[in-house]
Structure formats: structure tokens, C-alpha cells
């Protein structure tokens, strides 16, 4: 790093406007607002959701049948039971056939039932204080770099002051240099800082030895070195030679759910083992030094972060695990060219590489979300909500009745919402369209405020926030939903297995949870 020198971490305080203003990601307004979910619902997505329900609904059919048989047996008098026994003695072939059918059915049911998947625990990265960057410090760094003209600097100032980020978000060491130095060594240093800190904490919290891990999944979109980051983890912790390791790249902010889904599928095949999922993003190699405004936005809102999760399919781990995975639903809009290119890494007119955010991003994200939740609905909503929704849908689609569509109340399906903290405008629109209360989006807003957009790991900071507040009770349902390049929208649904005490689950919020939430006048 010749010619570069560390900057002083000037944490000058707030650079926030007094009046409300639209988020940077919401210009122009008419193209950056989520579509109203009340306007249209695709019947094929509803059918897909019911297909999932029926495919995994064998217990729903068998359990009532067994209960009915049991009730009938209990209602029988001793004389009836004696008469039944005598009748069966005369029909030995029928008895043997029925018993064989029951045994066969029970065997098929047990063998085809998916293994339960438990989230034993997770750990989020807490950057050291010397990596903090206040909004004023961010602007100071941008100005001192000497690569941005005045118009670009003003645009960045406008973005950061309206982004919902606070004064304590962090940038990696390479971006604290003067000028910033986005080298391969700096990128690898950032990745190792995040990965190893998360994994050290995870193994310490769970007491699991690295050599006991049978599956490893790492996701990081932009930084894909050789050897891979999964290989770096295996090398660091001397993991076993037959570990199934995967390194996912280029999948954006929704890759955390994709990694969990992949680990889930692998744990269905490989019994009695652990899976570690490492979700993160590296900022050092993706920092943009040009003047294209669509590529400057990521500089302003993305910050350092990561999370590691330990999953298990062992029955004995149920008692100590925090959550059980109940559903994952993945939606990919990549067949549409606009969706495919709405988050796109490319060179600008001057040959400088950055990630461009399309002006259609909000509308595309809304369509992906609508598809995802329409598929998810039949799996999670109470029967009353499903019947209302389905009846109104049939009336509108089949009988052409002119009436407002019924949008199910997802607040009845979940106690906790962990919506990817991609930006203030996205959260505002989701709050309005899903008719959520302010406290239900509090974890997402406070994650954005304290840690910034940490990409695929943001949903884990949000869950950690709910735990640190002492809000997670046994039986609570958690909805994690994230968006990513491609374009993708993915959901994971968890059920809390035990009540989590706040004082034992502060996580990365240990020194600030009592001061949150804060009101933001943006």
C-alpha cells in the first residue's frame, strides 16, 4: 500500500435533514414505488403454494383419520369389542392384509418424512470501533479520495442523509486508507476478519468442534478468490477431509436464504451431522470510484457485516436449539430481461467497474415479493385467511365479480418480521403494502441504522435484535425475507423452540440495545 496512510476516525455527529425526503433509491418516485399488492394476484402462484401444501400434507390427512378411528374404538362397549374379535378370527386373511397395509403405509410415511432442521445458534459480526464511519466521515473520505467531482459528492451527501443509516456503521480497513486501496490483499483481509470472528463466536457458543461439521456453505457475491472462501475456512479450522463444501457467488442480498435452503437439502440426504452457513459481503473489491449515480448508491448504503449459522438434523439437538426451519420459498424472476439487469455489475463510460441499480428496481422487487408471498401464503396463513382469500380470488377470476381483492393478513401468520434492510424506501413501501405496524419493522430499521445494509446477513442482525429485546417466545414464528440480484426474492420461516432471554442473547447489540429504537427525521 505505498503512498497510502490511515485516516483518523473522525466521528463527527449527525448529518441528518430536518424534513422528510424520498430515499435515494426512490427516484423517480413513480418508478421506485412497490406495486400495490391489492391490484393483482397471479393464480398460478396460488396454485403453486397449494401444491406445496398438498405435497407435504400427508399428516394433515392421516392424523384426522387416526383420531376418528381412535374415537370410534373408545365408544365401543366390551360386547362390541368381543364381537369384533370373533369376527376377525373368522377373517384371518383380511386381518393380515389390513395389518400389512398399515405397516407398509406407516413405513412409507416415516421414510418419506423430511428430517427436522434445527438452528442451534448463530453469530453476527460486530466490527471494532476503529472501523466506524459517521456520515460526515464518509463524506470526508469521499472528498479526500480526489476521484469524485462536486456533483458526485453532492449526490452522495443527498443519499447518505436520507438513507436511514446512523453514525456507527463500519467500513473495512482498506477503505479507511487515504486514498482507498481496494486490493486483493485488502479484500481477503476483510473477508477473513468477518468470517473468522463469526465462526469463532459460533463454535464457542455451541460447543461444536469444527471437525464435527459435515456441510459448509459460504455465500459472498462479489469477492470470489482462488482458493475459495470455503476453502479458507476449512484450512483455518482444520475441518475433516470429507466435508461437503460450497461457495456461492453473485447471488446478491438474498443469498443467505439460498444458503440455508441448500444446507437444508443436504441435511436431508446426510444424516446425523451439522451444517455451517456463512453469509457475508465484502465491500473492498466492489467500491466504485466513478461518476455514474446508479453505481454510487451502493457506496452510500452498504456496510461491513456477516453472520454464521449452525444447523443440525440431530434429534438430540432439538432441546438446545433456538429455532426449527418450517418452510423455504424461493422466487426467481431472471427469465425477464429487466429483472435480470436491474442489479448489474458492469463498467461505466470511463471503464470503472461498479454495481448499477436500475430505476425499475422497486417495481421489480415488488413483483418478486408478490409472487413469493402468494406462494408462501397457503403454507403459513390460518385457514380462515386462506378461505377468505381463495373465495374472493375465485369470485374475481372465474365469475368476473367486480370486487376488491382480499389480501391476507400476514400479521396473523408471524410474530416476527426480518425483512432485508436494503434501504429506507424499500422498508417504507413494504410497511405500507403489507399493512405492518411500526414495531414489526423495527428490527429492520434499526439494523439499517446501526449496521447499514450488510447484504445477505442483514436478516440475521434483525433476528438478533428481536432476541436482544427479549421478544422471542416459544412457539413464535419468524419470517425472514430477502431480495437479491437476478432478480430473486426468497423466504425462510422459523419456529422458536424456546423462550430466549434478552440478557443471554445481546449479540452484536450488546452496548446499544437499551438505546434503541430511535426516531429518524428523514
Coordinates of C-alpha atoms in Angstrom, one line a residue:
X1 CA 0.0 0.0 0.0
X2 CA 2.6 2.6 -1.0
X3 CA 1.5 6.1 -0.8
X4 CA -1.5 5.3 1.4
X5 CA -1.9 6.3 5.0
X6 CA -4.6 5.5 7.7
X7 CA -7.1 8.2 8.3
X8 CA -8.3 9.5 11.7
X9 CA -11.7 8.0 12.5
X10 CA -13.4 11.4 12.9
X11 CA -16.8 10.5 14.3
X12 CA -18.4 13.9 14.0
X13 CA -22.1 13.9 14.7
X14 CA -25.2 13.9 12.8
X15 CA -25.6 14.9 9.3
X16 CA -29.4 14.4 9.1
X17 CA -32.0 16.7 7.4
X18 CA -35.0 18.0 9.4
X19 CA -37.6 17.4 6.7
X20 CA -38.8 14.2 5.2
X21 CA -37.5 13.5 1.8
X22 CA -37.6 10.5 -0.6
X23 CA -34.8 7.9 -0.3
X24 CA -32.1 7.8 -2.9
X25 CA -33.4 4.5 -4.1
X26 CA -36.8 6.1 -4.8
X27 CA -36.1 8.5 -7.6
X28 CA -38.0 8.9 -9.8
X29 CA -40.9 8.3 -7.5
X30 CA -43.4 6.7 -10.0
X31 CA -40.8 4.0 -10.9
X32 CA -39.5 3.3 -7.5
X33 CA -42.6 2.5 -5.6
X34 CA -43.6 -1.1 -4.9
X35 CA -46.7 -2.1 -6.9
X36 CA -49.9 -2.2 -4.9
X37 CA -50.5 -5.9 -4.0
X38 CA -54.2 -5.2 -4.0
X39 CA -54.3 -4.8 -7.7
X40 CA -53.4 -8.2 -9.0
X41 CA -52.6 -11.8 -7.9
X42 CA -51.3 -14.4 -10.2
X43 CA -53.4 -17.6 -9.9
X44 CA -50.5 -19.8 -10.9
X45 CA -48.6 -18.7 -7.9
X46 CA -51.5 -19.5 -5.6
X47 CA -51.8 -23.0 -7.2
X48 CA -48.0 -23.5 -6.6
X49 CA -48.5 -22.6 -2.9
X50 CA -51.4 -25.1 -2.6
X51 CA -49.3 -27.7 -4.4
X52 CA -46.6 -27.3 -1.8
X53 CA -49.2 -27.7 0.9
X54 CA -50.7 -30.8 -0.5
X55 CA -47.3 -32.4 -1.3
X56 CA -46.3 -32.1 2.4
X57 CA -49.8 -32.5 3.7
X58 CA -49.9 -36.3 4.3
X59 CA -50.0 -35.8 8.1
X60 CA -53.0 -33.5 7.7
X61 CA -54.9 -36.4 6.1
X62 CA -53.7 -39.2 8.3
X63 CA -53.9 -37.6 11.7
X64 CA -57.7 -36.9 11.5
X65 CA -58.2 -40.5 10.2
X66 CA -56.4 -42.0 13.2
X67 CA -58.2 -39.7 15.6
X68 CA -61.6 -40.8 14.1
X69 CA -60.7 -44.5 14.4
X70 CA -59.5 -44.0 18.0
X71 CA -62.7 -42.2 19.0
X72 CA -64.8 -45.0 17.5
X73 CA -62.8 -47.6 19.4
X74 CA -63.2 -45.8 22.6
X75 CA -67.0 -45.6 22.1
X76 CA -67.3 -49.3 21.7
X77 CA -68.7 -51.4 24.6
X78 CA -66.9 -54.6 25.8
X79 CA -69.6 -56.7 24.0
X80 CA -68.9 -54.9 20.7
X81 CA -65.1 -55.4 21.1
X82 CA -65.7 -59.2 21.8
X83 CA -67.9 -59.5 18.7
X84 CA -65.3 -57.7 16.6
X85 CA -62.6 -60.0 17.8
X86 CA -64.7 -63.1 17.0
X87 CA -65.4 -61.6 13.5
X88 CA -61.7 -61.0 12.9
X89 CA -60.8 -64.6 13.9
X90 CA -63.0 -65.8 11.1
X91 CA -61.4 -63.4 8.6
X92 CA -57.7 -64.1 9.1
X93 CA -56.7 -63.2 5.6
X94 CA -58.4 -59.8 5.9
X95 CA -56.7 -59.1 9.2
X96 CA -53.2 -60.0 7.8
X97 CA -53.9 -57.9 4.7
X98 CA -55.0 -54.9 6.8
X99 CA -52.0 -55.2 9.2
X100 CA -49.6 -55.4 6.2
X101 CA -51.2 -52.3 4.6
X102 CA -50.9 -50.4 7.9
X103 CA -47.3 -51.4 8.4
X104 CA -46.5 -50.5 4.8
X105 CA -48.2 -47.2 5.0
X106 CA -46.5 -46.3 8.3
X107 CA -43.1 -47.3 6.8
X108 CA -43.6 -45.2 3.7
X109 CA -44.7 -42.2 5.8
X110 CA -41.8 -42.4 8.2
X111 CA -39.2 -42.8 5.4
X112 CA -40.6 -40.1 3.3
X113 CA -41.0 -37.6 6.1
X114 CA -38.4 -34.8 5.8
X115 CA -35.8 -34.7 8.6
X116 CA -36.4 -31.7 11.0
X117 CA -33.8 -29.0 10.6
X118 CA -32.8 -27.1 13.7
X119 CA -31.0 -23.8 14.0
X120 CA -28.7 -24.5 17.0
X121 CA -27.4 -20.9 17.2
X122 CA -26.0 -18.1 15.1
X123 CA -23.4 -15.3 15.4
X124 CA -23.3 -11.9 13.8
X125 CA -20.1 -9.9 13.2
X126 CA -19.5 -6.9 15.3
X127 CA -16.8 -4.7 13.7
X128 CA -14.3 -3.0 16.1
X129 CA -15.0 0.6 16.9
X130 CA -12.0 2.0 15.0
X131 CA -13.7 0.9 11.7
X132 CA -16.8 3.1 12.4
X133 CA -17.6 5.8 9.8
X134 CA -20.1 8.6 10.7
X135 CA -22.0 10.3 7.8
X136 CA -19.6 13.3 8.0
X137 CA -16.6 11.0 8.0
X138 CA -18.0 9.1 4.9
X139 CA -18.3 12.4 3.0
X140 CA -14.8 13.5 4.2
X141 CA -13.3 10.2 2.8
X142 CA -15.1 10.6 -0.5
X143 CA -13.9 14.2 -0.9
X144 CA -10.3 13.4 0.1
X145 CA -10.1 10.4 -2.3
X146 CA -9.9 13.0 -5.1
X147 CA -11.8 10.9 -7.6
X148 CA -15.3 12.4 -7.3
X149 CA -16.4 15.7 -8.8
X150 CA -18.6 18.2 -7.0
X151 CA -21.8 16.9 -8.5
X152 CA -21.0 13.3 -7.4
X153 CA -20.1 14.5 -3.9
X154 CA -23.4 16.3 -3.6
X155 CA -25.3 13.3 -4.8
X156 CA -23.6 11.1 -2.2
X157 CA -24.4 13.6 0.5
X158 CA -28.0 13.5 -0.5
X159 CA -28.1 9.8 -0.5
X160 CA -26.5 9.2 2.9
X161 CA -28.5 11.8 4.7
X162 CA -31.7 10.2 3.6
X163 CA -30.7 6.5 3.7
X164 CA -31.6 5.7 7.3
X165 CA -28.0 4.9 8.3
X166 CA -26.7 6.1 11.6
X167 CA -23.4 7.3 12.8
X168 CA -21.8 4.0 13.8
X169 CA -21.8 1.9 10.6
X170 CA -18.5 0.5 9.6
X171 CA -16.2 0.2 6.5
X172 CA -13.4 -2.3 6.1
X173 CA -9.7 -1.3 6.7
X174 CA -8.9 -0.9 3.0
X175 CA -11.5 1.8 2.6
X176 CA -10.1 3.8 5.6
X177 CA -6.8 4.3 3.7
X178 CA -6.1 7.6 2.0
X179 CA -6.7 7.2 -0.8
X180 CA -8.9 4.0 -0.5
X181 CA -7.0 0.9 -1.6
X182 CA -9.3 -1.9 -3.0
X183 CA -6.6 -4.5 -3.4
X184 CA -6.9 -8.3 -3.4
X185 CA -5.0 -8.5 -0.1
X186 CA -7.4 -5.9 1.4
X187 CA -10.4 -7.9 0.2
X188 CA -9.0 -11.1 1.6
X189 CA -8.3 -9.4 4.9
X190 CA -11.8 -8.1 5.1
X191 CA -13.3 -11.5 4.4
X192 CA -11.1 -13.2 6.9
X193 CA -11.9 -10.6 9.6
X194 CA -15.6 -11.2 9.2
X195 CA -15.6 -15.0 8.7
X196 CA -13.2 -16.0 11.4
X197 CA -14.8 -13.7 14.0
X198 CA -18.3 -15.0 13.3
X199 CA -17.1 -18.7 13.3
X200 CA -15.0 -18.3 16.4
X201 CA -18.0 -17.0 18.3
X202 CA -20.4 -19.6 16.8
X203 CA -18.2 -22.6 17.8
X204 CA -17.7 -21.1 21.3
X205 CA -21.4 -20.6 21.8
X206 CA -22.5 -24.0 20.6
X207 CA -19.5 -26.1 21.8
X208 CA -19.4 -27.9 18.5
X209 CA -16.0 -28.8 17.2
X210 CA -15.1 -27.7 13.6
X211 CA -14.3 -31.4 12.7
X212 CA -17.9 -32.4 13.6
X213 CA -19.3 -30.2 10.7
X214 CA -20.3 -32.2 7.7
X215 CA -21.6 -29.4 5.4
X216 CA -20.2 -25.9 4.8
X217 CA -22.0 -23.3 2.7
X218 CA -20.4 -19.8 2.2
X219 CA -22.1 -17.0 0.2
X220 CA -20.4 -13.8 -0.9
X221 CA -21.5 -12.1 -4.1
X222 CA -18.6 -10.0 -5.4
X223 CA -15.4 -11.5 -3.9
X224 CA -14.7 -15.0 -5.2
X225 CA -10.9 -15.6 -4.8
X226 CA -8.9 -18.8 -5.5
X227 CA -8.8 -20.8 -3.3
X228 CA -12.4 -20.2 -2.4
X229 CA -13.5 -18.6 0.9
X230 CA -15.0 -22.0 2.0
X231 CA -11.5 -23.5 1.4
X232 CA -10.1 -20.7 3.6
X233 CA -12.4 -21.7 6.4
X234 CA -11.6 -25.4 6.1
X235 CA -7.9 -24.5 6.2
X236 CA -8.3 -22.2 9.2
X237 CA -10.2 -24.7 11.3
X238 CA -8.7 -28.0 10.1
X239 CA -12.0 -29.4 9.1
X240 CA -12.4 -33.0 8.0
X241 CA -11.5 -34.2 4.5
X242 CA -15.0 -35.5 3.5
X243 CA -16.8 -32.2 4.3
X244 CA -19.3 -31.1 1.6
X245 CA -18.3 -27.5 1.0
X246 CA -20.0 -25.0 -1.3
X247 CA -19.1 -21.4 -2.2
X248 CA -22.0 -19.3 -3.7
X249 CA -21.1 -16.1 -5.6
X250 CA -23.0 -13.5 -7.5
X251 CA -26.4 -14.2 -5.8
X252 CA -26.9 -10.9 -4.1
X253 CA -28.6 -9.9 -0.8
X254 CA -30.9 -12.9 -0.9
X255 CA -28.1 -15.5 -0.9
X256 CA -28.4 -16.1 2.9
X257 CA -31.8 -17.8 2.5
X258 CA -30.5 -19.7 -0.6
X259 CA -27.6 -21.0 1.5
X260 CA -29.9 -22.1 4.3
X261 CA -32.1 -23.8 1.7
X262 CA -29.1 -25.6 0.2
X263 CA -28.0 -26.7 3.6
X264 CA -31.5 -28.0 4.3
X265 CA -31.5 -30.2 1.2
X266 CA -28.0 -31.5 2.0
X267 CA -29.0 -32.4 5.6
X268 CA -32.0 -34.3 4.2
X269 CA -29.5 -36.6 2.5
X270 CA -26.7 -36.8 5.0
X271 CA -28.0 -37.9 8.4
X272 CA -26.8 -37.0 11.9
X273 CA -24.5 -34.1 11.1
X274 CA -24.0 -30.4 11.3
X275 CA -24.1 -27.7 8.6
X276 CA -22.4 -24.3 8.9
X277 CA -23.7 -21.4 6.8
X278 CA -21.6 -18.3 6.4
X279 CA -23.3 -15.3 4.9
X280 CA -21.4 -12.1 4.1
X281 CA -20.4 -9.5 1.6
X282 CA -17.0 -7.8 1.0
X283 CA -17.0 -4.1 0.3
X284 CA -13.3 -3.6 -0.6
X285 CA -13.4 -5.0 -4.1
X286 CA -16.7 -3.5 -5.1
X287 CA -16.1 0.1 -4.1
X288 CA -16.9 2.4 -7.0
X289 CA -14.7 5.3 -8.0
X290 CA -16.7 6.8 -10.9
X291 CA -19.4 9.3 -11.5
X292 CA -22.4 7.1 -12.6
X293 CA -25.1 7.9 -10.0
X294 CA -26.7 4.4 -10.3
X295 CA -23.4 2.9 -9.2
X296 CA -22.7 5.4 -6.4
X297 CA -25.7 4.3 -4.4
X298 CA -24.1 1.1 -3.1
X299 CA -21.1 3.1 -1.8
X300 CA -23.6 5.1 0.3
X301 CA -25.7 2.3 1.9
X302 CA -23.6 -0.9 2.0
X303 CA -21.5 -1.5 5.1
X304 CA -19.4 -4.2 6.7
X305 CA -21.1 -7.3 8.3
X306 CA -21.6 -11.0 8.2
X307 CA -23.3 -13.9 10.1
X308 CA -22.6 -17.6 10.7
X309 CA -25.3 -20.2 11.5
X310 CA -25.1 -23.7 12.8
X311 CA -27.8 -26.1 11.6
X312 CA -28.4 -29.6 12.7
X313 CA -30.6 -32.6 11.8
X314 CA -29.8 -34.5 15.0
X315 CA -32.9 -35.2 17.2
X316 CA -30.8 -34.7 20.3
X317 CA -30.1 -31.1 19.4
X318 CA -33.7 -30.1 19.5
X319 CA -33.7 -29.2 23.2
X320 CA -30.8 -26.8 22.9
X321 CA -31.6 -25.3 19.5
X322 CA -33.2 -21.9 19.2
X323 CA -35.4 -22.5 16.1
X324 CA -36.8 -25.1 13.7
X325 CA -37.0 -24.4 10.0
X326 CA -40.6 -24.9 8.7
X327 CA -40.6 -23.5 5.2
X328 CA -38.3 -22.0 2.5
X329 CA -39.8 -20.5 -0.7
X330 CA -37.6 -19.2 -3.5
X331 CA -38.7 -17.0 -6.3
X332 CA -36.5 -16.2 -9.4
X333 CA -37.5 -13.6 -11.9
X334 CA -34.4 -14.0 -14.1
X335 CA -36.3 -15.0 -17.2
X336 CA -37.4 -11.4 -17.6
X337 CA -34.6 -9.2 -19.0
X338 CA -35.4 -6.2 -16.9
X339 CA -35.4 -8.2 -13.8
X340 CA -32.1 -9.8 -14.8
X341 CA -30.4 -6.5 -15.3
X342 CA -31.9 -4.4 -12.5
X343 CA -28.8 -5.1 -10.2
X344 CA -25.9 -5.4 -12.6
X345 CA -22.1 -5.3 -12.3
X346 CA -20.6 -3.5 -15.2
X347 CA -18.2 -0.9 -16.4
X348 CA -19.2 2.8 -16.7
X349 CA -18.4 5.0 -19.6
X350 CA -14.9 5.6 -18.2
X351 CA -14.2 1.8 -17.7
X352 CA -14.6 1.9 -13.9
X353 CA -16.4 -1.2 -12.5
X354 CA -19.4 -0.9 -10.2
X355 CA -22.8 -2.4 -9.4
X356 CA -25.6 -0.5 -11.1
X357 CA -29.1 -0.2 -9.6
X358 CA -31.8 0.2 -12.1
X359 CA -34.5 2.8 -11.8
X360 CA -37.0 -0.1 -12.1
X361 CA -35.6 -1.8 -9.0
X362 CA -38.5 -1.1 -6.7
X363 CA -41.2 -2.2 -9.1
X364 CA -39.2 -5.4 -9.9
X365 CA -38.7 -6.1 -6.2
X366 CA -42.4 -5.6 -5.7
X367 CA -43.4 -8.1 -8.3
X368 CA -40.9 -10.7 -7.0
X369 CA -42.3 -10.2 -3.5
X370 CA -45.8 -10.5 -4.6
X371 CA -45.0 -13.9 -6.3
X372 CA -43.2 -15.1 -3.3
X373 CA -45.8 -14.3 -0.7
X374 CA -48.6 -15.6 -2.9
X375 CA -46.8 -18.9 -3.0
X376 CA -46.0 -18.8 0.7
X377 CA -49.5 -17.9 1.9
X378 CA -51.1 -21.3 1.7
X379 CA -48.2 -22.8 3.8
X380 CA -48.4 -20.3 6.7
X381 CA -51.7 -18.5 6.8
X382 CA -54.5 -19.5 9.2
X383 CA -57.3 -21.5 7.5
X384 CA -59.8 -18.6 7.9
X385 CA -57.5 -16.2 6.0
X386 CA -56.9 -18.8 3.2
X387 CA -60.7 -19.4 2.8
X388 CA -61.4 -15.7 2.5
X389 CA -58.6 -15.1 0.1
X390 CA -59.5 -18.1 -2.1
X391 CA -63.2 -17.3 -2.2
X392 CA -62.6 -13.7 -3.3
X393 CA -60.0 -14.8 -5.8
X394 CA -62.3 -17.4 -7.4
X395 CA -65.1 -14.8 -7.5
X396 CA -62.9 -12.4 -9.3
X397 CA -61.1 -14.8 -11.7
X398 CA -63.8 -17.3 -12.5
X399 CA -67.1 -15.4 -12.1
X400 CA -65.7 -11.9 -13.0
X401 CA -67.3 -10.3 -9.9
X402 CA -66.1 -6.7 -9.5
X403 CA -64.8 -6.6 -6.0
X404 CA -61.6 -5.6 -4.2
X405 CA -59.1 -8.4 -3.9
X406 CA -58.6 -9.7 -0.4
X407 CA -55.1 -9.5 0.8
X408 CA -54.4 -12.0 3.7
X409 CA -53.2 -10.5 7.0
X410 CA -49.7 -11.9 7.3
X411 CA -49.6 -10.5 10.9
X412 CA -51.7 -13.5 11.8
X413 CA -49.1 -15.9 10.4
X414 CA -45.9 -14.4 12.0
X415 CA -44.9 -12.8 15.3
X416 CA -41.5 -11.5 13.9
X417 CA -40.6 -10.0 10.6
X418 CA -37.0 -9.9 9.4
X419 CA -37.1 -8.0 6.1
X420 CA -33.8 -7.4 4.4
X421 CA -32.6 -3.9 5.3
X422 CA -31.9 -2.9 1.8
X423 CA -32.9 0.8 2.2
X424 CA -35.3 3.1 3.9
X425 CA -37.6 3.4 0.8
X426 CA -38.0 -0.3 0.4
X427 CA -38.9 -0.7 4.1
X428 CA -41.4 2.2 3.9
X429 CA -43.2 0.6 0.9
X430 CA -43.3 -2.8 2.5
X431 CA -44.7 -1.4 5.7
X432 CA -47.5 0.2 3.7
X433 CA -48.2 -2.7 1.3
X434 CA -48.1 -5.5 3.9
X435 CA -50.0 -3.2 6.4
X436 CA -47.4 -3.8 9.0
X437 CA -47.1 -1.9 12.3
X438 CA -44.1 0.2 13.0
X439 CA -42.8 -2.1 15.8
X440 CA -42.9 -5.0 13.3
X441 CA -40.4 -3.3 11.1
X442 CA -38.4 -2.0 14.0
X443 CA -35.7 -4.7 13.7
X444 CA -35.1 -4.0 10.0
X445 CA -35.0 -0.2 10.5
X446 CA -32.6 -0.4 13.5
X447 CA -30.4 -2.8 11.7
X448 CA -30.1 -0.4 8.8
X449 CA -29.5 2.4 11.3
X450 CA -26.8 0.7 13.4
X451 CA -25.1 -1.6 10.8
X452 CA -26.2 -0.3 7.4
X453 CA -27.1 -2.6 4.5
X454 CA -25.0 -5.7 5.3
X455 CA -26.4 -7.6 2.3
X456 CA -27.3 -11.3 2.9
X457 CA -26.5 -11.2 6.6
X458 CA -28.9 -8.3 7.4
X459 CA -31.8 -10.7 8.2
X460 CA -29.7 -12.3 11.0
X461 CA -28.9 -8.9 12.6
X462 CA -32.6 -8.3 12.6
X463 CA -33.4 -11.7 14.3
X464 CA -30.6 -10.9 16.8
X465 CA -32.3 -7.6 17.5
X466 CA -35.6 -9.3 18.4
X467 CA -33.7 -11.7 20.7
X468 CA -31.8 -8.8 22.4
X469 CA -35.1 -7.1 23.1
X470 CA -36.4 -10.2 24.8
X471 CA -39.3 -10.5 22.3
X472 CA -38.9 -14.1 21.1
X473 CA -41.1 -16.6 22.9
X474 CA -41.5 -20.3 22.5
X475 CA -43.8 -21.1 19.5
X476 CA -43.2 -17.7 17.9
X477 CA -43.0 -17.8 14.1
X478 CA -40.3 -15.8 12.3
X479 CA -40.4 -14.7 8.7
X480 CA -37.1 -13.9 7.0
X481 CA -37.4 -12.4 3.5
X482 CA -34.6 -11.0 1.3
X483 CA -34.2 -9.7 -2.2
X484 CA -31.2 -10.1 -4.5
X485 CA -29.7 -9.7 -7.9
X486 CA -31.0 -11.9 -10.7
X487 CA -33.7 -10.9 -9.6
X488 CA -34.7 -13.1 -6.6
X489 CA -37.0 -12.9 -3.6
X490 CA -36.6 -15.7 -1.0
X491 CA -38.3 -16.5 2.3
X492 CA -37.5 -18.7 5.2
X493 CA -39.9 -19.4 8.1
X494 CA -38.7 -20.5 11.5
X495 CA -40.5 -21.5 14.7
X496 CA -38.9 -20.7 18.1
X497 CA -38.3 -23.8 20.2
X498 CA -37.8 -22.0 23.4
X499 CA -38.2 -18.6 25.0
X500 CA -35.0 -16.6 24.6
X501 CA -33.8 -14.4 27.5
X502 CA -32.6 -10.9 26.4
X503 CA -29.6 -10.8 28.8
X504 CA -28.2 -14.0 27.3
X505 CA -28.7 -13.0 23.6
X506 CA -27.4 -9.5 23.2
X507 CA -25.2 -10.5 20.2
X508 CA -23.8 -7.5 18.2
X509 CA -26.3 -5.2 20.0
X510 CA -24.7 -5.6 23.5
X511 CA -23.8 -2.0 24.0
X512 CA -26.6 -0.2 22.2
X513 CA -29.8 -2.3 22.5
X514 CA -31.1 -0.2 25.5
X515 CA -30.8 3.0 23.5
X516 CA -32.9 1.7 20.6
X517 CA -35.2 2.3 18.8
X518 CA -34.5 5.9 17.8
X519 CA -36.8 8.2 15.8
X520 CA -35.3 9.3 12.5
X521 CA -36.4 12.6 11.0
X522 CA -35.7 11.9 7.4

